[in-house]
Every structure is written in structure tokens, then in C-alpha cells.
PDB file of C-alpha atoms in Angstrom:
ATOM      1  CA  UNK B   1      20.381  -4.114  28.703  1.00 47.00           C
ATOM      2  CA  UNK B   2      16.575  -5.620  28.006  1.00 47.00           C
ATOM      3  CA  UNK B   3      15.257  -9.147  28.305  1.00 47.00           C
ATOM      4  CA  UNK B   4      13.258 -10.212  25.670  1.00 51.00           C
ATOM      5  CA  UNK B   5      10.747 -13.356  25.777  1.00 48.00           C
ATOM      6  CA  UNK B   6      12.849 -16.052  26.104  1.00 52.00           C
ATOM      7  CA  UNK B   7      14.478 -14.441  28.700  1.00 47.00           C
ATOM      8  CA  UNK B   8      17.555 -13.326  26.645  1.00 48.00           C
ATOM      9  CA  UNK B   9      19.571 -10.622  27.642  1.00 49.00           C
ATOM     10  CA  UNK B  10      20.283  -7.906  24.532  1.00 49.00           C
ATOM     11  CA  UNK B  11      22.588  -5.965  24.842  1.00 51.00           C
ATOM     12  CA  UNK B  12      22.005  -2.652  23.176  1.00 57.00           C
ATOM     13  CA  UNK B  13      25.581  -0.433  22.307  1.00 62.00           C
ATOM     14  CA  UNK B  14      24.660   3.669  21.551  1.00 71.00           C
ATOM     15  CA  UNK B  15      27.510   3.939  18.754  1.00 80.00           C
ATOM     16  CA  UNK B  16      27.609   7.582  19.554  1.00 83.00           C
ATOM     17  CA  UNK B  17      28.141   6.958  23.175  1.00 79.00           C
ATOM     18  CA  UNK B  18      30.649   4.358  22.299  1.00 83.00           C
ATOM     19  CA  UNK B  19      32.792   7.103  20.197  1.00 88.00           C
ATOM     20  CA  UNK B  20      32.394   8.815  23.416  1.00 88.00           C
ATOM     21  CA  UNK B  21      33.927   6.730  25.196  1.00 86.00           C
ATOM     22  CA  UNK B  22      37.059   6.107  22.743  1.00 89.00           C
ATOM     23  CA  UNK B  23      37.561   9.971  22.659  1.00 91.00           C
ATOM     24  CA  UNK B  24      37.824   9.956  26.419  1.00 89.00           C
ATOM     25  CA  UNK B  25      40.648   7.230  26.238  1.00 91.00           C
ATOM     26  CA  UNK B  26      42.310   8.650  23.730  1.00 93.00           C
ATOM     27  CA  UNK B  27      45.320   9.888  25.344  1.00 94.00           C
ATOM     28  CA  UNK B  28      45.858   6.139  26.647  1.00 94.00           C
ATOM     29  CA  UNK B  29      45.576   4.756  22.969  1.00 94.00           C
ATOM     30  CA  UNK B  30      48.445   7.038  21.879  1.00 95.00           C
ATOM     31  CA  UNK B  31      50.168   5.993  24.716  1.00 96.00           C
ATOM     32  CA  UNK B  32      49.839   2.526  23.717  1.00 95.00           C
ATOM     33  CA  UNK B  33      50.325   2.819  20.333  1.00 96.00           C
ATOM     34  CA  UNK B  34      53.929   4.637  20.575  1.00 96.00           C
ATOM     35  CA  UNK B  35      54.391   1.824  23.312  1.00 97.00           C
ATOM     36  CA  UNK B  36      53.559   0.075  20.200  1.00 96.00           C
ATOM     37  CA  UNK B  37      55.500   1.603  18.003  1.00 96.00           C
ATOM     38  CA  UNK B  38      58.602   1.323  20.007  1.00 96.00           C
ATOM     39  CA  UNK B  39      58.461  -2.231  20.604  1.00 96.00           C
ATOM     40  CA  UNK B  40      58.043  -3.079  16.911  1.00 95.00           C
ATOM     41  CA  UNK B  41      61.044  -0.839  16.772  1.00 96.00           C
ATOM     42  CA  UNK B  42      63.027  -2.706  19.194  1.00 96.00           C
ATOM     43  CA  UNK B  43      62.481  -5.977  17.502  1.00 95.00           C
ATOM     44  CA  UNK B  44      63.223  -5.490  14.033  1.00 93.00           C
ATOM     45  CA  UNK B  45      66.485  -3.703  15.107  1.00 92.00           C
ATOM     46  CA  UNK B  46      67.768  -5.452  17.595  1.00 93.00           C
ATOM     47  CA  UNK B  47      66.029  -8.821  18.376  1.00 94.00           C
ATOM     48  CA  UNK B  48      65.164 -10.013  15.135  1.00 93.00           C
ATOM     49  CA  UNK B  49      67.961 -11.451  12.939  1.00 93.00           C
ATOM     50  CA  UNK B  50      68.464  -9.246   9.370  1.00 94.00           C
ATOM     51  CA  UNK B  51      68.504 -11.299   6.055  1.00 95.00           C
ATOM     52  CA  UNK B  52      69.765 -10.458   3.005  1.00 96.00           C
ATOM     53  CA  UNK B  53      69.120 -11.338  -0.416  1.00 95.00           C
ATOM     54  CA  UNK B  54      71.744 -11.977  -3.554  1.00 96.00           C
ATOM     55  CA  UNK B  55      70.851 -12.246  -6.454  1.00 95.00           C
ATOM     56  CA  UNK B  56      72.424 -13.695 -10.260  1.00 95.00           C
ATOM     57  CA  UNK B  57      70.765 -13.731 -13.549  1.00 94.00           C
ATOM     58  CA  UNK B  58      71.071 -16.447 -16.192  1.00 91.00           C
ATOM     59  CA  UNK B  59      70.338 -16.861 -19.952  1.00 87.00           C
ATOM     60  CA  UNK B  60      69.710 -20.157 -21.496  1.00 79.00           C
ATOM     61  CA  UNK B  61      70.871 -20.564 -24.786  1.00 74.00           C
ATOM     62  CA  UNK B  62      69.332 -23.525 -26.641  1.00 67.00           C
ATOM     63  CA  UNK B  63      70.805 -25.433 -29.339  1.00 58.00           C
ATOM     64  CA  UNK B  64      68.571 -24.562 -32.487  1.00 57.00           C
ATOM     65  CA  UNK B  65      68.658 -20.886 -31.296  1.00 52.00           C
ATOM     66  CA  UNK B  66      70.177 -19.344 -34.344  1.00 51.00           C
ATOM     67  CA  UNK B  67      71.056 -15.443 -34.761  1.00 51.00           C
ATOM     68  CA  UNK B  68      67.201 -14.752 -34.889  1.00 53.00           C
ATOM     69  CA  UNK B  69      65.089 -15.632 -32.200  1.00 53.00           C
ATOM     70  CA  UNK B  70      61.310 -15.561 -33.161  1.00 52.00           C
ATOM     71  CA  UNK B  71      58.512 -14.801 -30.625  1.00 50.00           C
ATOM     72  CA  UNK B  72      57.276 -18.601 -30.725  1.00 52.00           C
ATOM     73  CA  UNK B  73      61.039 -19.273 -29.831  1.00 53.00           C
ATOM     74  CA  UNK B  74      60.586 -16.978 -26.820  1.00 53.00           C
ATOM     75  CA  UNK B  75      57.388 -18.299 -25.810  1.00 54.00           C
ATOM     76  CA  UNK B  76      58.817 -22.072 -25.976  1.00 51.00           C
ATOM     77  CA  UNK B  77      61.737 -20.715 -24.233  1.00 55.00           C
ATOM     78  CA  UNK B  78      59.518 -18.959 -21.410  1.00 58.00           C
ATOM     79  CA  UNK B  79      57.789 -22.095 -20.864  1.00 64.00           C
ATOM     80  CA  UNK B  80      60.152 -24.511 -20.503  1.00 69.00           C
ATOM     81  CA  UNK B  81      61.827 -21.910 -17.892  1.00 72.00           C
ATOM     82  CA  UNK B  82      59.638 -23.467 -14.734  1.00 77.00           C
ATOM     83  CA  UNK B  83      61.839 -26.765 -15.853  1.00 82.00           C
ATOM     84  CA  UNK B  84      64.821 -25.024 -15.432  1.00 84.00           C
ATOM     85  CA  UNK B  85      63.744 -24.108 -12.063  1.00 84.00           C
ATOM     86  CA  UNK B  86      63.275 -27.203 -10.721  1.00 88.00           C
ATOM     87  CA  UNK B  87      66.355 -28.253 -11.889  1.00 90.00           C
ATOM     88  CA  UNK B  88      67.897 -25.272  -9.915  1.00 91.00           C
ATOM     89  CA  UNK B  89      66.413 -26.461  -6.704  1.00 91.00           C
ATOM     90  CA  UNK B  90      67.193 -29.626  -7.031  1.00 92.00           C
ATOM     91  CA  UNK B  91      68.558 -32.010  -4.584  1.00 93.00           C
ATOM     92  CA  UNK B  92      71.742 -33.006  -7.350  1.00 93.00           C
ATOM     93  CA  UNK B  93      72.752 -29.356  -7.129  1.00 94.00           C
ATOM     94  CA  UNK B  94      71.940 -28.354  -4.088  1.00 94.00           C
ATOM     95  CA  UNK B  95      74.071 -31.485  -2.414  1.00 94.00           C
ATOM     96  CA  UNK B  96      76.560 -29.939  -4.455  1.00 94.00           C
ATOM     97  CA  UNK B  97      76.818 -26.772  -3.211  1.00 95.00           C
ATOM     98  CA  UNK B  98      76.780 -27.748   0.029  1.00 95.00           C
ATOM     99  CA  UNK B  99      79.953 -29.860  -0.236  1.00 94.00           C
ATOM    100  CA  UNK B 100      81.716 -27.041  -2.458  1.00 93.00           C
ATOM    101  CA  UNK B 101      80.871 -24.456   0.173  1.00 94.00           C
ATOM    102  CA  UNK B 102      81.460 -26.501   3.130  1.00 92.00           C
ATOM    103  CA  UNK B 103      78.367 -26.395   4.213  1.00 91.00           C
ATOM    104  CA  UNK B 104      77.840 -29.252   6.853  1.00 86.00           C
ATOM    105  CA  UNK B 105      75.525 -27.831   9.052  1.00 89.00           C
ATOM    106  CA  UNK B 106      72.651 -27.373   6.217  1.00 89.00           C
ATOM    107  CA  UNK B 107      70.594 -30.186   4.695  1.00 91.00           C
ATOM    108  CA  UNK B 108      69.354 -29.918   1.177  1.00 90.00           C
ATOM    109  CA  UNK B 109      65.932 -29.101   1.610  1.00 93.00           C
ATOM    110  CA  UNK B 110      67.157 -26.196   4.625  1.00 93.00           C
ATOM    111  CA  UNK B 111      68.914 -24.822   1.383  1.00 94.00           C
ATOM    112  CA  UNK B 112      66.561 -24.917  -0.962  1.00 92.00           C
ATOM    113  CA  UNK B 113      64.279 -23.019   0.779  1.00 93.00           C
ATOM    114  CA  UNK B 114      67.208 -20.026   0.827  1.00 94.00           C
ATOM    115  CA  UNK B 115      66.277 -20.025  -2.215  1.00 94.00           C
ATOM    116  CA  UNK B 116      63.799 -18.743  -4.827  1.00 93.00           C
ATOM    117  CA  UNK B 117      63.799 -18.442  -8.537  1.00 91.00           C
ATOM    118  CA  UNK B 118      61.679 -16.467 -10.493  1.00 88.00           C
ATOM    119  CA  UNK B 119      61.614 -16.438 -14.040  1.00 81.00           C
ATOM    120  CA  UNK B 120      61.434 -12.340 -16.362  1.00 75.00           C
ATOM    121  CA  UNK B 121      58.338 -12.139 -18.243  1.00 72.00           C
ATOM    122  CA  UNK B 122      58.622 -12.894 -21.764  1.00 69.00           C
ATOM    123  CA  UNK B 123      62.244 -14.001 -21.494  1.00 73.00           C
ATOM    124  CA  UNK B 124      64.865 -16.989 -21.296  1.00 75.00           C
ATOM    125  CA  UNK B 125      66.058 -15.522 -17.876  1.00 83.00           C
ATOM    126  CA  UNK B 126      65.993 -16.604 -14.652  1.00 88.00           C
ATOM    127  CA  UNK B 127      66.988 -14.956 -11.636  1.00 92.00           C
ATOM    128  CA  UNK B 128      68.266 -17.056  -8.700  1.00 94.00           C
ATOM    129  CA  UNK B 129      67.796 -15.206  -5.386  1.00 95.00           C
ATOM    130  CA  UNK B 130      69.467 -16.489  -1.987  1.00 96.00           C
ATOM    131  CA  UNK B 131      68.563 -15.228   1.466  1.00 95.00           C
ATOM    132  CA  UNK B 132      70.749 -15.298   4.253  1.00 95.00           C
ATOM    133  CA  UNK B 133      71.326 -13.614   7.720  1.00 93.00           C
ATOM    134  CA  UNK B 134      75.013 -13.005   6.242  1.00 94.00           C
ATOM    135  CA  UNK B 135      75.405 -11.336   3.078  1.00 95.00           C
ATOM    136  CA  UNK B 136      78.922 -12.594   1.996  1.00 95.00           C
ATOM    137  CA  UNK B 137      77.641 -16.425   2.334  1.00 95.00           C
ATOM    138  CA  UNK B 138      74.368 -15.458   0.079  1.00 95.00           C
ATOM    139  CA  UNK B 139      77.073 -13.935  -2.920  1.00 96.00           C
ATOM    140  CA  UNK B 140      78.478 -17.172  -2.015  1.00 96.00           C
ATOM    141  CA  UNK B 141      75.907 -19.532  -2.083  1.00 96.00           C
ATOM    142  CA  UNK B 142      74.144 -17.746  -4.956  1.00 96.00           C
ATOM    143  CA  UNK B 143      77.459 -17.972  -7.424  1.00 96.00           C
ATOM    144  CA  UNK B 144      77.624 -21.596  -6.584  1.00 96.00           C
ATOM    145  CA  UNK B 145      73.933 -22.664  -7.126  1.00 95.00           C
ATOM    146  CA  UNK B 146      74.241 -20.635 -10.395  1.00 94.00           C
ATOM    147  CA  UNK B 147      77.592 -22.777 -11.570  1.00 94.00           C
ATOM    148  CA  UNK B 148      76.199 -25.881 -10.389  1.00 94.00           C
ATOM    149  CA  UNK B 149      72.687 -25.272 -12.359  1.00 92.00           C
ATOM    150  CA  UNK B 150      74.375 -24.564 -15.159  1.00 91.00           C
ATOM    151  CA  UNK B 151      75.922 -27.463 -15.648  1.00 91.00           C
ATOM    152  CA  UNK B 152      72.799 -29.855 -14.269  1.00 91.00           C
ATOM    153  CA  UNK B 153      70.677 -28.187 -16.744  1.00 88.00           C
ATOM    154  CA  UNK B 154      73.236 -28.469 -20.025  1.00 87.00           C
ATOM    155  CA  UNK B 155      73.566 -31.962 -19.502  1.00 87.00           C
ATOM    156  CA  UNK B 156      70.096 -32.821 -18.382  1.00 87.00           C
ATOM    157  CA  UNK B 157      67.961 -30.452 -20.829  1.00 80.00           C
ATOM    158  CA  UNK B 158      70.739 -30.873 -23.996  1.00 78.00           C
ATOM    159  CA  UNK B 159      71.258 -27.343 -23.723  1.00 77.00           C
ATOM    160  CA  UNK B 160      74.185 -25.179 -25.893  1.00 76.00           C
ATOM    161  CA  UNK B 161      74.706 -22.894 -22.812  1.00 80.00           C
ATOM    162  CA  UNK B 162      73.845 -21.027 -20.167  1.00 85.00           C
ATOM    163  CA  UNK B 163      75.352 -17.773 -19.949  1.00 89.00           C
ATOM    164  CA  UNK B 164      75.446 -15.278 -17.390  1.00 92.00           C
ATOM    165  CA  UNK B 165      73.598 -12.449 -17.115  1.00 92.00           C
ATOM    166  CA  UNK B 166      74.097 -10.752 -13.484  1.00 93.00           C
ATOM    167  CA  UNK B 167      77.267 -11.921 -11.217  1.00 95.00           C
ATOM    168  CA  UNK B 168      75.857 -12.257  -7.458  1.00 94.00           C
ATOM    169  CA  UNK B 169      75.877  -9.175  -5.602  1.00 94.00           C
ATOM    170  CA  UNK B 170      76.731  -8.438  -2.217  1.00 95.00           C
ATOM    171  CA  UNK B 171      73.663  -7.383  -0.709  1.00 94.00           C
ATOM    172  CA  UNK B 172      74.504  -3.764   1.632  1.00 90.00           C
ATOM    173  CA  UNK B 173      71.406  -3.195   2.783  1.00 91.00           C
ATOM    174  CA  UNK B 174      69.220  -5.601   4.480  1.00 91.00           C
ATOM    175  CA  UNK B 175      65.837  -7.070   3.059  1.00 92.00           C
ATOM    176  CA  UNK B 176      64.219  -8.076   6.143  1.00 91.00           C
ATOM    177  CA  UNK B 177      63.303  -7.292   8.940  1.00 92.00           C
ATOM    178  CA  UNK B 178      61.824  -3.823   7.760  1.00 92.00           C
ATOM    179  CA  UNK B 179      62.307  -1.549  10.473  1.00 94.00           C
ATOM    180  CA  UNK B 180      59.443   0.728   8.870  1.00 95.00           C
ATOM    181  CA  UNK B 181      56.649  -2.346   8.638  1.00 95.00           C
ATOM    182  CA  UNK B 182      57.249  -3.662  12.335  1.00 95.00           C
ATOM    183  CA  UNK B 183      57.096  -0.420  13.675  1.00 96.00           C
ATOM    184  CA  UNK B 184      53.837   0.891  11.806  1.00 96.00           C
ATOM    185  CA  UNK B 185      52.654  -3.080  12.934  1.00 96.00           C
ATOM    186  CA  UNK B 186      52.969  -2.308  16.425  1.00 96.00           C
ATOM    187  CA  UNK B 187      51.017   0.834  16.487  1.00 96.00           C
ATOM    188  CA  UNK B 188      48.500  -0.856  15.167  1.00 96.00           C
ATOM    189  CA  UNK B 189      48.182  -4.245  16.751  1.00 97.00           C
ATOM    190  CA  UNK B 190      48.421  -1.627  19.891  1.00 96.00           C
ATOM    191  CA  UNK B 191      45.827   0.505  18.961  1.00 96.00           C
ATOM    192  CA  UNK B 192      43.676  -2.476  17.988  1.00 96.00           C
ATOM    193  CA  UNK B 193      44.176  -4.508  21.485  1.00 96.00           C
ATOM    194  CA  UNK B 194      43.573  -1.429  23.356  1.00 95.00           C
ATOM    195  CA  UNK B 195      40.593  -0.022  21.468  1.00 94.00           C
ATOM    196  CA  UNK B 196      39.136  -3.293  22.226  1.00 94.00           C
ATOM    197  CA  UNK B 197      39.482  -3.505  26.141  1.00 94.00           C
ATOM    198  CA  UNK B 198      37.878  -0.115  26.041  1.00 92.00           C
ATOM    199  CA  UNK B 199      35.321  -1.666  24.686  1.00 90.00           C
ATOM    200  CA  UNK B 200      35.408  -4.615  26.531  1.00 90.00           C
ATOM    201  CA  UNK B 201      35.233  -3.281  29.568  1.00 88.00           C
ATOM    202  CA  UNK B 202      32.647  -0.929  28.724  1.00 83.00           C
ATOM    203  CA  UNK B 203      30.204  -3.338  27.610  1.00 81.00           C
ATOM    204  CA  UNK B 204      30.643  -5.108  30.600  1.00 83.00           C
ATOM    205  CA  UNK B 205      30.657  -1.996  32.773  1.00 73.00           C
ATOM    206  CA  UNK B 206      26.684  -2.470  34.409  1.00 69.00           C
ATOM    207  CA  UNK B 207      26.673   0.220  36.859  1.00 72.00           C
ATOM    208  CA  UNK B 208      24.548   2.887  36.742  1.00 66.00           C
ATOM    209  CA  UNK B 209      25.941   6.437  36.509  1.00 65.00           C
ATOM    210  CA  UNK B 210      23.453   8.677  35.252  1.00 66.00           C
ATOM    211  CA  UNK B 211      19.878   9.736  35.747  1.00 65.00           C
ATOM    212  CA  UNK B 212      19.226   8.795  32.074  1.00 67.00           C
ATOM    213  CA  UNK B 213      20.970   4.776  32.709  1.00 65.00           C
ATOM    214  CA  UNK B 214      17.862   4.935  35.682  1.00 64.00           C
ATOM    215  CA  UNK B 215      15.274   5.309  33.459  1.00 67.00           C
ATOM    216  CA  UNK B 216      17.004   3.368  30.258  1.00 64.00           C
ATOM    217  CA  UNK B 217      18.328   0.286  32.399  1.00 61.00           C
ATOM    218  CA  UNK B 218      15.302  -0.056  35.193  1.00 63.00           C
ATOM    219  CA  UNK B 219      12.565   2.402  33.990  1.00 65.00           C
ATOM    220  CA  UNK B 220      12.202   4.244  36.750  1.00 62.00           C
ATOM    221  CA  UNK B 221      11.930   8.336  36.975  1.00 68.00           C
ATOM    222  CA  UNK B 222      14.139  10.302  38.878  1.00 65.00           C
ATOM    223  CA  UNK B 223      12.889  12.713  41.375  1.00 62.00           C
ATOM    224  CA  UNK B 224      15.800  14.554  42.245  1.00 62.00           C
ATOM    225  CA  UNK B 225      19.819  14.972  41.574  1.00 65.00           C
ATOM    226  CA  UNK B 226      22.623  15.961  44.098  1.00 66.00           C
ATOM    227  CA  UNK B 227      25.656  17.026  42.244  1.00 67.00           C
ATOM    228  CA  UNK B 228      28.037  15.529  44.527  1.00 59.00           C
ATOM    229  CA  UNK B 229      30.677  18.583  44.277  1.00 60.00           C
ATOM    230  CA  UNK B 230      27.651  20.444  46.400  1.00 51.00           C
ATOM    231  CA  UNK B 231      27.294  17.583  48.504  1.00 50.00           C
ATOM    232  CA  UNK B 232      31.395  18.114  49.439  1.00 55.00           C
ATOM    233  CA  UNK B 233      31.258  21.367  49.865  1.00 54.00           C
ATOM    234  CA  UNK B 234      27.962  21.454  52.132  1.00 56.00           C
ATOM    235  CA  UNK B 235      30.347  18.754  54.292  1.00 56.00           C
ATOM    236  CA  UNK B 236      33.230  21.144  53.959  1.00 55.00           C
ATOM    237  CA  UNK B 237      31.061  24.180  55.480  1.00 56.00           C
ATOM    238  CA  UNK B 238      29.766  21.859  58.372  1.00 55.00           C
ATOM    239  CA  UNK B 239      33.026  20.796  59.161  1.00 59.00           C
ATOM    240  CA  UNK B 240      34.463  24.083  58.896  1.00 54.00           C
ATOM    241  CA  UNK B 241      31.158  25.602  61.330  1.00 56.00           C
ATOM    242  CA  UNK B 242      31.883  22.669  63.732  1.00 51.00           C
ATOM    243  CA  UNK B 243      35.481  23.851  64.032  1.00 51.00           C
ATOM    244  CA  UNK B 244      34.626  27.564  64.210  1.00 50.00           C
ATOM    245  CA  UNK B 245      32.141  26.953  67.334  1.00 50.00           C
ATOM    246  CA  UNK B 246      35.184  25.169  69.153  1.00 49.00           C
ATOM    247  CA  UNK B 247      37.041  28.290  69.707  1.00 45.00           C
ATOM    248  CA  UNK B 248      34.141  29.746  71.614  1.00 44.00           C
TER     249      UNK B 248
END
């Protein structure tokens, strides 16, 4: 640490000496980090709640669709898509799937955002994705958002018909929390928090330890070193001399 003119203190960090220093903790940053790696663990598996995801696929059939459909029909199609979206998620449909499904303890807009469609590139159809912590009610809810739709968007859009693609499927596996992601998040939020207390504390560590922090940190020679180990055992002999002269 120097002072400049203004009477700053700089702080100068030896990166090698830092790595140093991190290699010589490394046995307590794997600790950490599979302390880490087990709470991540822990969480996804058994604290936070799993979600699942059902999805159904729809095709919308307009009326001057003939046997043909032409690329400019496709691209008209595609575009008017993100219309048939919002008519998905809206509040006419979703209020009506709540009162089909009994669903009383949901508001519209705590339903909608269960849900999420997403249109296939180049193409009339839209897949309508629910996500739930149970995966029977998001087959359920996903079935009834698709019949409901349907019919919103054939009378609202004058549209021939909407057939179905996919039925909704009941999800077996879970799509969140992923037990892989939280884990590999843990080690490394662990080895990032304790990586940096290292070096925390060893910035802030100002005590002098060695002949060459004597003459870096207050310029001053050094005449002589005592390994302490010698000094102990010098101690040791007296003590053991002192004892050795009692018997006499």
C-alpha cells in the first residue's frame, strides 16, 4: 500500500501472489462449492414446487383456403397468427375456462399467465402451452383453453375452422425446477462468494509477514531473520537443560 500526493492510499494487488493465495484455499472452495452443490440440490428437489407443461396444437383453416394453399396464403396466414393469440389469452376465454373447470380460486389474468402460445414458423399453427405444479389440471386446462379459442376465434375472425392438431398431453416428467441447473448454480454462486472473501479479506489483511512486505510496505532493510521453528526448539532445549539440572 503507497500514498501518492494527495494523500491517497493505492492499493497495489501482485496477481501472481493473489493466485497464490486462491491455490492455498482451495480445498475450502471445493468444500464450499459441493456445500453448494448440495443445497441447489436440496431445493430443486425438495423445496421448490415442480411445474409441468401441456401442450395442444391447432390449425386454422380460413374460409377462402381452397385445396391449394399458396406461399402468400401461408405468409398471410402466419401473420395474422399473433391475432389468434391474443384471442387465446383473452379475458372472454379465459373467464370461460375458469367456470368450465371450476376454477374459483384463479383470476383471469393468474391464468393467463399459465399460459403461453407460440406460433411454428412458416405455418397456420399454434401451440398452446399450460404450466402447472399438477400435470392432470395443465391436460385439463390446456384442452379447455384450446375448445374455448376455437370457438372465440371462428366467430370473432369469420373463420371456417380450427382443427386440431395435437390433443393435450399429460406431461410425466417435470419442466421445472431442473435439478441439473440449480445444482451446477450453487457450485457456482459458492465458488463465486467464497473466492471473493478470500479476496476480501486478503486485501484487507495489512499485517506484515515477510521480510520482503518490510521493505515493500515501509522501506526498510532487514538485518536479520529468526525462523521461529529454531526459536521453539532453542526454548525446548532450555527448558529441557533447566529440567535436567533439577535432578542434580
Amino acid at each position: 500500500m503507497e500514498k501518492n500526493g494527495n494523500n491517497k492510499e493505492i492499493i497495489e494487488i501482485d496477481l501472481l501472489e493473489v493466485l497464490m493465495v486462491l491455490l492455498g484455499k482451495l480445498w475450502l472452495i471445493i468444500c464450499l462449492a459441493i456445500v453448494g452443490g448440495a443445497i441447489g440440490y436440496a431445493l430443486s428437489t425438495y423445496v421448490v414446487p415442480a411445474t409441468y407443461k401441456s401442450t395442444t396444437k391447432i390449425y386454422i383453416l380460413n374460409k377462402q383456403d381452397n385445396n391449394t394453399v399458396t406461399y402468400s396464403d401461408v405468409q398471410l396466414g402466419t401473420q395474422l397468427t399473433k391475432d389468434y393469440a391474443e384471442m387465446i389469452q383473452s379475458r372472454t376465454v379465459l373467464e370461460e375456462v375458469i367456470e368450465e373447470l371450476e376454477l374459483s380460486d384463479l383470476t383471469y389474468e393468474t391464468l393467463g399467465k399459465k399460459i403461453k402460445v407460440e406460433t411454428m414458423t412458416d405455418t397456420r399453427i399454434l401451440a398452446i402451452t399450460v404450466t402447472d405444479t399438477d400435470p392432470s389440471v395443465a391436460k385439463k386446462i390446456a384442452n379447455a383453453v384450446r375448445e374455448s379459442a376455437s370457438v372465440h376465434i371462428q366467430n370473432v375472425m369469420d373463420i371456417e375452422a380450427v382443427n386440431v392438431v395435437d390433443m393435450a398431453n399429460y406431461p410425466e416428467k417435470k419442466a421445472a425446477p431442473s435439478v441439473v441447473k440449480w445444482t451446477a448454480a450453487g457450485v457456482v454462486i459458492a465458488v463465486f462468494l467464497t473466492m471473493a472473501l478470500i479476496l476480501l479479506s486478503f486485501v484487507l489483511d495489512d499485517t506484515i509477514k515477510t521480510s520482503e512486505d518490510v521493505e515493500k510496505y515501509l522501506g526498510l532493510s532487514t538485518l536479520a531473520i529468526i525462523p521461529l521453528e529454531a526459536g521453539t526448539k532453542q526454548k525446548k532445549k532450555k527448558r529441557k537443560s533447566k529440567k535436567a539440572k533439577g535432578y542434580y
